[in-house]
């Protein structure tokens, strides 16, 4: 995640003149494409997600509840982002800020929601992919890779729109690698074995670039006819293999580094705010550009020049302070846990919630929070996308009101057990009869208007 944030903060080449903000990409500089082979870490993000999902899913008792809690955890941090950005662009334009930079900011704020949309769908099919993994093992990744190659052929020969199917095939393959890692299938006997895997993965990637139709950069470049990321190509599968080999070879050193007290605490802090950091790091960039570029007239020096390296600490520092402020304010939405007990949400509803939320997130990623044709009173498009996301969130957080009342009542009985004999019997009893007695006693007290309940 730190690699994602760093790349997004260092890529922009910005200048502001006559109310117009011009943008470029530092990684479009000659020869800089090789940097993206390491800094494009989305394969590792889906890989890590696969490992985390495997660890939690293998001992789960209810698929429905697992999906509910997982999807809710992903969607809740989106609520404050949409609440701010549905209104902020209109307020800025109404306050006299030039329109074009605001439109660009509204687009950027929603652009990275594509990852969340895809990941919600990946989580939704995790139970199926887990079952396939248990039955077919490595063959699942092989089939996904073949499907990705077929999609690429159809994309280049028939229609570019077909390529969006790889948003699932490619990232499911990376996710499946995480299953194998979590289950011990990627335990390399030596660093040389891991290095060999890296050479094979990067070598296959290089061959596909130099002899195939794929661009060299692993991120989309301005004006490029083809992008390896939007939508992803099968090249991302070989890149996943190369990066896996590299990081597995470096794993001993990384483990020692991550075990240091200060580093471990920082990683734990970031881990509990994963989605908040991801969702708000581009708004932090918007704030930085607004202050330094639009406000103070700063223009990005030539990428790679001494001046460019000299201003990086200031640029990253301002963006970092902004992100920390956003995380302090909005991180509480991610840390707060909602109870998953007492739900009457069916598995079908949970899947529907994932589809609705993913559709809304993709709409926001494509359109942003304000479009060029929007006026202050006309932002129906983004509102509809947000409503889809909220509908999905409400479904996965739906609770049975009656059951919630009974559970809360039984907790009250436990908390106030010493006050009456029936309560003590209910609390001290064992098994279902005792729990039933506690619930009955608590419900009766609530119905009778006992203020202590």
Coordinates of C-alpha atoms in Angstrom, one line a residue:
X1 CA 0.0 0.0 0.0
X2 CA 2.9 2.4 0.7
X3 CA 4.2 1.6 -2.8
X4 CA 0.8 2.5 -4.3
X5 CA 0.7 5.7 -2.4
X6 CA 4.3 6.7 -3.2
X7 CA 3.9 6.0 -6.9
X8 CA 0.7 8.0 -7.2
X9 CA 2.2 10.9 -5.3
X10 CA 5.4 11.0 -7.4
X11 CA 3.9 10.4 -10.9
X12 CA 2.1 13.7 -11.6
X13 CA 3.8 16.4 -13.6
X14 CA 1.6 19.5 -13.0
X15 CA 1.4 23.1 -14.1
X16 CA -1.3 25.7 -13.7
X17 CA -1.9 28.7 -16.0
X18 CA -5.0 30.8 -16.9
X19 CA -7.4 28.7 -14.9
X20 CA -6.2 25.4 -16.6
X21 CA -4.4 22.6 -14.8
X22 CA -2.1 20.6 -17.2
X23 CA -1.0 17.1 -16.2
X24 CA 1.7 14.7 -17.2
X25 CA 3.2 11.5 -16.0
X26 CA 6.8 11.3 -14.7
X27 CA 7.0 7.6 -15.5
X28 CA 6.4 8.4 -19.2
X29 CA 10.1 9.7 -19.2
X30 CA 12.3 7.6 -21.5
X31 CA 13.4 4.4 -19.9
X32 CA 11.4 4.9 -16.7
X33 CA 9.0 2.1 -17.7
X34 CA 11.2 -0.4 -16.0
X35 CA 10.4 1.2 -12.6
X36 CA 6.8 0.2 -13.0
X37 CA 7.8 -3.5 -13.1
X38 CA 8.4 -3.2 -9.3
X39 CA 6.1 -0.3 -8.3
X40 CA 3.0 -1.7 -10.0
X41 CA 2.1 -3.7 -6.9
X42 CA -1.6 -4.4 -7.6
X43 CA -0.7 -8.1 -8.2
X44 CA 0.8 -8.2 -4.7
X45 CA -2.3 -6.5 -3.2
X46 CA -4.6 -9.2 -4.6
X47 CA -2.0 -11.9 -3.6
X48 CA -2.0 -10.6 -0.1
X49 CA -5.8 -10.4 -0.1
X50 CA -5.9 -14.1 -1.2
X51 CA -3.7 -15.1 1.7
X52 CA -5.7 -13.1 4.2
X53 CA -9.0 -14.5 2.9
X54 CA -7.6 -18.1 3.0
X55 CA -6.5 -17.7 6.6
X56 CA -9.9 -16.4 7.8
X57 CA -12.1 -18.5 5.5
X58 CA -10.7 -22.0 6.2
X59 CA -12.1 -22.1 9.7
X60 CA -15.3 -20.2 9.1
X61 CA -18.6 -21.7 10.4
X62 CA -20.9 -19.6 8.2
X63 CA -20.1 -18.6 4.7
X64 CA -22.9 -16.0 4.8
X65 CA -21.6 -14.3 7.9
X66 CA -18.0 -14.3 6.6
X67 CA -19.1 -12.6 3.4
X68 CA -21.2 -10.1 5.2
X69 CA -18.4 -9.0 7.6
X70 CA -15.8 -9.0 4.8
X71 CA -17.9 -6.9 2.4
X72 CA -19.1 -4.5 5.1
X73 CA -15.5 -3.9 6.2
X74 CA -14.6 -2.9 2.6
X75 CA -17.7 -0.7 2.0
X76 CA -18.0 1.2 5.3
X77 CA -14.9 3.5 4.7
X78 CA -16.4 4.5 1.3
X79 CA -19.3 6.3 3.1
X80 CA -17.3 9.3 4.4
X81 CA -15.5 9.6 1.0
X82 CA -18.8 9.9 -0.9
X83 CA -20.3 12.1 1.7
X84 CA -17.5 14.6 1.2
X85 CA -17.0 14.4 -2.5
X86 CA -20.6 14.5 -3.6
X87 CA -20.8 18.1 -2.3
X88 CA -17.3 19.4 -2.2
X89 CA -16.8 20.0 -5.9
X90 CA -20.0 22.0 -6.1
X91 CA -19.1 24.1 -3.1
X92 CA -15.7 24.9 -4.5
X93 CA -17.1 25.9 -7.9
X94 CA -19.8 28.0 -6.2
X95 CA -17.0 29.6 -4.1
X96 CA -15.2 30.8 -7.2
X97 CA -12.5 28.1 -7.6
X98 CA -11.8 27.6 -11.4
X99 CA -14.0 24.8 -12.8
X100 CA -11.4 22.8 -14.7
X101 CA -9.2 21.9 -11.7
X102 CA -12.2 21.0 -9.6
X103 CA -13.6 18.7 -12.3
X104 CA -10.2 17.0 -12.4
X105 CA -10.1 16.7 -8.7
X106 CA -13.6 15.1 -8.6
X107 CA -12.5 12.6 -11.2
X108 CA -9.3 11.7 -9.4
X109 CA -11.1 11.2 -6.1
X110 CA -13.3 8.5 -7.5
X111 CA -10.8 7.0 -10.0
X112 CA -9.2 4.5 -7.7
X113 CA -12.5 2.9 -6.6
X114 CA -12.0 0.5 -9.5
X115 CA -9.8 -1.6 -7.2
X116 CA -12.5 -1.8 -4.5
X117 CA -15.1 -2.7 -7.1
X118 CA -13.1 -5.6 -8.4
X119 CA -12.0 -6.7 -4.9
X120 CA -15.6 -6.8 -3.6
X121 CA -16.4 -9.2 -6.4
X122 CA -13.3 -11.3 -5.7
X123 CA -14.3 -11.6 -2.1
X124 CA -17.8 -12.6 -3.2
X125 CA -16.5 -15.6 -5.2
X126 CA -13.9 -16.5 -2.6
X127 CA -16.0 -19.5 -1.3
X128 CA -16.2 -20.9 -4.8
X129 CA -12.5 -20.3 -5.5
X130 CA -11.6 -21.9 -2.2
X131 CA -13.5 -25.0 -3.1
X132 CA -11.8 -25.1 -6.5
X133 CA -8.5 -24.7 -4.9
X134 CA -9.1 -27.7 -2.5
X135 CA -10.1 -29.9 -5.4
X136 CA -7.9 -28.8 -8.3
X137 CA -4.9 -27.0 -6.7
X138 CA -2.5 -25.3 -9.2
X139 CA -4.7 -26.2 -12.2
X140 CA -7.1 -23.4 -11.2
X141 CA -4.3 -20.8 -11.8
X142 CA -3.5 -22.5 -15.1
X143 CA -7.1 -22.2 -16.3
X144 CA -7.4 -18.6 -15.2
X145 CA -4.1 -17.8 -17.1
X146 CA -5.4 -19.5 -20.3
X147 CA -8.7 -17.6 -20.0
X148 CA -6.7 -14.3 -19.6
X149 CA -4.7 -15.1 -22.8
X150 CA -7.9 -15.9 -24.7
X151 CA -9.4 -12.6 -23.6
X152 CA -6.3 -10.8 -24.8
X153 CA -6.5 -12.3 -28.2
X154 CA -10.2 -11.3 -28.5
X155 CA -9.4 -7.9 -27.2
X156 CA -6.7 -7.2 -29.8
X157 CA -8.5 -8.9 -32.7
X158 CA -12.2 -8.4 -32.1
X159 CA -13.1 -5.6 -29.5
X160 CA -11.2 -3.8 -26.8
X161 CA -14.2 -4.0 -24.5
X162 CA -13.8 -7.7 -24.2
X163 CA -10.6 -7.0 -22.2
X164 CA -12.5 -6.0 -19.2
X165 CA -13.2 -9.7 -18.5
X166 CA -9.6 -9.9 -17.4
X167 CA -10.4 -7.7 -14.4
X168 CA -11.6 -11.0 -12.9
X169 CA -9.5 -13.6 -14.6
X170 CA -6.2 -11.8 -13.9
X171 CA -6.8 -10.7 -10.4
X172 CA -8.4 -14.0 -9.4
X173 CA -5.2 -15.7 -10.5
X174 CA -3.1 -13.4 -8.3
X175 CA -5.7 -14.0 -5.5
X176 CA -5.3 -17.7 -6.0
X177 CA -1.5 -17.5 -5.6
X178 CA -2.3 -16.1 -2.1
X179 CA -4.2 -19.3 -1.3
X180 CA -1.1 -21.4 -2.2
X181 CA 1.2 -19.2 -0.1
X182 CA -1.1 -19.3 3.0
X183 CA -1.4 -23.1 2.6
X184 CA 2.4 -23.6 2.4
X185 CA 2.5 -24.2 -1.4
X186 CA 5.1 -21.5 -2.0
X187 CA 7.6 -22.4 0.7
X188 CA 10.9 -22.2 -1.3
X189 CA 13.8 -24.4 -0.1
X190 CA 16.3 -21.7 -0.8
X191 CA 16.7 -18.1 -1.9
X192 CA 18.0 -19.4 -5.2
X193 CA 14.8 -21.2 -5.9
X194 CA 12.8 -17.9 -5.3
X195 CA 15.3 -16.0 -7.5
X196 CA 14.8 -18.6 -10.3
X197 CA 11.0 -18.0 -10.0
X198 CA 11.6 -14.2 -10.3
X199 CA 13.8 -14.7 -13.4
X200 CA 11.2 -16.9 -15.0
X201 CA 8.3 -14.5 -14.3
X202 CA 10.2 -11.3 -15.3
X203 CA 11.7 -13.1 -18.3
X204 CA 8.3 -14.2 -19.6
X205 CA 7.0 -10.7 -19.1
X206 CA 10.0 -9.3 -21.0
X207 CA 9.5 -11.7 -23.9
X208 CA 5.8 -10.8 -24.1
X209 CA 6.7 -7.1 -24.2
X210 CA 9.4 -7.3 -26.8
X211 CA 7.8 -9.9 -29.1
X212 CA 4.1 -9.4 -28.4
X213 CA 1.5 -6.6 -28.5
X214 CA 2.0 -5.5 -24.9
X215 CA 3.4 -2.1 -23.9
X216 CA 6.5 -2.0 -21.7
X217 CA 5.0 0.0 -18.9
X218 CA 2.9 -1.8 -16.3
X219 CA 0.7 1.3 -15.7
X220 CA -1.4 3.2 -18.3
X221 CA 0.5 6.0 -20.0
X222 CA -1.0 9.1 -21.5
X223 CA -1.7 8.6 -25.2
X224 CA -0.7 5.0 -25.3
X225 CA -3.0 2.8 -27.5
X226 CA -2.9 -0.1 -25.0
X227 CA -2.7 -0.3 -21.2
X228 CA -1.6 -3.3 -19.2
X229 CA -3.8 -2.2 -16.4
X230 CA -7.0 -0.7 -17.6
X231 CA -8.2 -3.3 -18.2
X232 CA -5.4 -5.7 -17.1
X233 CA -3.7 -8.0 -19.6
X234 CA -2.5 -11.5 -19.2
X235 CA 1.0 -9.9 -18.7
X236 CA -0.1 -9.2 -15.1
X237 CA 0.0 -12.9 -14.4
X238 CA 3.6 -13.3 -15.4
X239 CA 4.4 -10.1 -13.5
X240 CA 2.8 -11.6 -10.5
X241 CA 5.1 -14.6 -10.8
X242 CA 8.2 -12.4 -11.1
X243 CA 7.3 -10.2 -8.2
X244 CA 6.4 -13.2 -6.0
X245 CA 9.8 -14.8 -6.7
X246 CA 11.6 -11.5 -5.9
X247 CA 9.8 -10.9 -2.6
X248 CA 10.0 -14.5 -1.5
X249 CA 13.8 -14.3 -2.1
X250 CA 13.9 -11.2 0.1
X251 CA 11.4 -12.6 2.7
X252 CA 14.0 -13.3 5.4
X253 CA 15.4 -9.7 5.3
X254 CA 11.8 -8.3 5.1
X255 CA 10.7 -10.4 8.1
X256 CA 13.6 -9.2 10.2
X257 CA 12.9 -5.6 9.3
X258 CA 9.1 -6.0 10.0
X259 CA 9.9 -7.5 13.4
X260 CA 11.5 -4.3 14.7
X261 CA 9.2 -2.8 17.4
X262 CA 8.7 0.6 15.7
X263 CA 8.2 -0.9 12.3
X264 CA 5.8 -3.6 13.7
X265 CA 3.7 -0.9 15.4
X266 CA 3.6 1.2 12.2
X267 CA 2.5 -1.8 10.2
X268 CA -0.2 -2.7 12.6
X269 CA -1.5 0.9 12.6
X270 CA -1.5 0.9 8.8
X271 CA -3.2 -2.5 8.6
X272 CA -6.2 -1.5 10.6
X273 CA -6.6 1.6 8.3
X274 CA -5.9 -0.1 5.0
X275 CA -8.9 1.1 3.1
X276 CA -8.8 4.6 4.6
X277 CA -5.2 5.1 3.5
X278 CA -6.1 3.8 0.0
X279 CA -9.3 5.9 -0.4
X280 CA -7.9 9.2 0.9
X281 CA -4.3 9.3 -0.5
X282 CA -5.5 10.8 -3.8
X283 CA -7.6 13.5 -2.1
X284 CA -4.4 14.2 -0.1
X285 CA -2.7 14.7 -3.5
X286 CA -5.5 17.0 -4.6
X287 CA -5.0 19.1 -1.5
X288 CA -1.2 19.2 -2.1
X289 CA -1.7 20.2 -5.8
X290 CA -4.4 22.8 -4.7
X291 CA -2.0 24.5 -2.3
X292 CA 1.3 24.3 -4.2
X293 CA 0.3 24.3 -7.9
X294 CA -3.0 26.2 -8.1
X295 CA -2.5 28.4 -5.0
X296 CA 1.3 29.2 -5.2
X297 CA 1.9 28.7 -8.9
X298 CA 4.4 25.9 -8.4
X299 CA 5.2 23.8 -11.6
X300 CA 6.7 20.3 -11.4
X301 CA 10.4 20.4 -12.5
X302 CA 11.6 18.0 -15.2
X303 CA 11.3 14.5 -13.8
X304 CA 14.7 13.1 -12.8
X305 CA 16.3 16.6 -12.6
X306 CA 18.1 17.7 -9.5
X307 CA 15.4 20.2 -8.8
X308 CA 12.8 17.4 -9.1
X309 CA 14.5 15.4 -6.4
X310 CA 15.0 18.5 -4.3
X311 CA 11.3 19.3 -4.1
X312 CA 10.1 15.7 -3.5
X313 CA 10.5 15.9 0.3
X314 CA 8.3 19.0 0.4
X315 CA 5.7 17.5 -2.0
X316 CA 5.5 14.2 -0.1
X317 CA 5.6 16.0 3.2
X318 CA 2.5 18.1 2.4
X319 CA 0.7 15.1 1.0
X320 CA 1.6 13.0 4.0
X321 CA 0.4 15.6 6.5
X322 CA -2.9 15.8 4.6
X323 CA -3.3 12.1 4.5
X324 CA -2.6 11.8 8.2
X325 CA -5.3 14.4 8.9
X326 CA -7.8 12.5 6.7
X327 CA -6.9 9.2 8.4
X328 CA -7.4 10.7 11.8
X329 CA -10.8 12.0 10.9
X330 CA -12.1 9.2 8.8
X331 CA -10.1 6.2 10.0
X332 CA -12.6 5.6 12.8
X333 CA -15.2 4.4 10.2
X334 CA -12.9 1.5 9.3
X335 CA -11.8 0.6 12.8
X336 CA -15.3 0.5 14.2
X337 CA -16.8 -3.0 14.1
X338 CA -20.4 -3.7 13.6
X339 CA -22.0 -6.8 15.0
X340 CA -22.7 -9.6 12.6
X341 CA -25.0 -11.5 15.0
X342 CA -28.7 -11.8 14.6
X343 CA -28.7 -11.4 10.8
X344 CA -31.5 -12.7 8.7
X345 CA -29.7 -11.7 5.4
X346 CA -29.6 -14.7 3.0
X347 CA -26.6 -15.7 1.0
X348 CA -28.3 -14.6 -2.1
X349 CA -28.8 -11.1 -0.7
X350 CA -25.2 -10.9 0.2
X351 CA -24.2 -11.8 -3.3
X352 CA -26.7 -9.2 -4.6
X353 CA -25.1 -6.6 -2.3
X354 CA -21.7 -7.3 -3.7
X355 CA -22.9 -6.9 -7.3
X356 CA -24.8 -3.7 -6.5
X357 CA -21.8 -2.2 -4.6
X358 CA -19.3 -3.2 -7.3
X359 CA -21.5 -1.6 -10.0
X360 CA -21.8 1.6 -8.0
X361 CA -18.0 1.7 -7.4
X362 CA -17.2 1.1 -11.1
X363 CA -19.6 3.9 -12.0
X364 CA -17.8 6.3 -9.7
X365 CA -14.4 5.1 -10.9
X366 CA -15.4 5.8 -14.5
X367 CA -17.3 9.1 -14.0
X368 CA -15.9 10.6 -10.8
X369 CA -17.9 12.6 -8.4
X370 CA -18.7 15.3 -10.8
X371 CA -18.8 15.3 -14.6
X372 CA -18.0 18.0 -17.1
X373 CA -21.7 18.6 -17.9
X374 CA -22.7 18.9 -14.2
X375 CA -24.1 22.1 -12.7
X376 CA -24.5 22.8 -9.1
X377 CA -27.9 21.4 -9.1
X378 CA -27.4 18.5 -11.4
X379 CA -25.2 15.6 -10.1
X380 CA -27.7 12.8 -10.6
X381 CA -25.2 10.4 -12.1
X382 CA -22.8 10.2 -9.2
X383 CA -25.7 10.2 -6.8
X384 CA -27.1 7.1 -8.4
X385 CA -23.7 5.3 -8.2
X386 CA -23.5 6.2 -4.6
X387 CA -27.0 5.0 -3.9
X388 CA -26.0 1.6 -5.4
X389 CA -23.0 1.4 -3.0
X390 CA -25.1 2.3 0.0
X391 CA -27.8 -0.2 -1.0
X392 CA -25.1 -2.9 -1.0
X393 CA -23.8 -1.8 2.4
X394 CA -27.3 -1.6 3.9
X395 CA -28.0 -5.2 2.8
X396 CA -24.8 -6.7 4.3
X397 CA -25.4 -4.7 7.5
X398 CA -29.1 -5.7 7.7
X399 CA -30.1 -7.2 11.1
X400 CA -33.1 -8.9 12.4
X401 CA -34.6 -6.3 14.8
X402 CA -36.4 -8.8 17.0
X403 CA -33.3 -11.0 17.4
X404 CA -31.1 -7.9 18.2
X405 CA -33.6 -7.0 20.9
X406 CA -33.4 -10.4 22.5
X407 CA -29.6 -10.5 22.3
X408 CA -29.4 -7.1 23.9
X409 CA -31.9 -8.1 26.6
X410 CA -30.0 -11.2 27.5
X411 CA -26.8 -9.1 27.8
X412 CA -28.7 -6.9 30.2
X413 CA -29.7 -9.9 32.3
X414 CA -26.1 -11.1 32.5
X415 CA -24.8 -7.6 33.4
X416 CA -27.4 -7.2 36.2
X417 CA -27.5 -10.8 37.3
X418 CA -27.1 -10.3 41.1
X419 CA -30.3 -8.2 41.3
X420 CA -32.9 -11.1 41.1
X421 CA -32.8 -14.8 41.7
X422 CA -34.2 -15.8 38.2
X423 CA -31.4 -13.8 36.6
X424 CA -28.8 -15.6 38.6
X425 CA -30.2 -19.0 37.7
X426 CA -30.2 -18.0 34.0
X427 CA -26.6 -16.8 34.0
X428 CA -25.2 -19.6 36.1
X429 CA -27.1 -22.3 34.2
X430 CA -25.6 -24.2 31.3
X431 CA -26.6 -24.9 27.8
X432 CA -29.6 -23.8 25.7
X433 CA -32.2 -23.9 28.5
X434 CA -30.2 -21.4 30.6
X435 CA -29.8 -19.1 27.6
X436 CA -33.5 -19.4 26.8
X437 CA -34.4 -18.5 30.4
X438 CA -32.1 -15.5 30.3
X439 CA -33.6 -14.3 27.0
X440 CA -37.2 -14.8 28.3
X441 CA -36.4 -12.9 31.6
X442 CA -34.7 -10.1 29.7
X443 CA -37.5 -9.7 27.2
X444 CA -40.1 -9.7 29.9
X445 CA -38.3 -6.9 31.7
X446 CA -38.1 -4.9 28.6
X447 CA -41.8 -5.4 27.8
X448 CA -42.6 -4.4 31.4
X449 CA -40.9 -1.1 31.0
X450 CA -38.0 -1.7 33.4
X451 CA -35.9 1.4 33.0
X452 CA -32.7 -0.4 34.0
X453 CA -33.1 -2.5 30.8

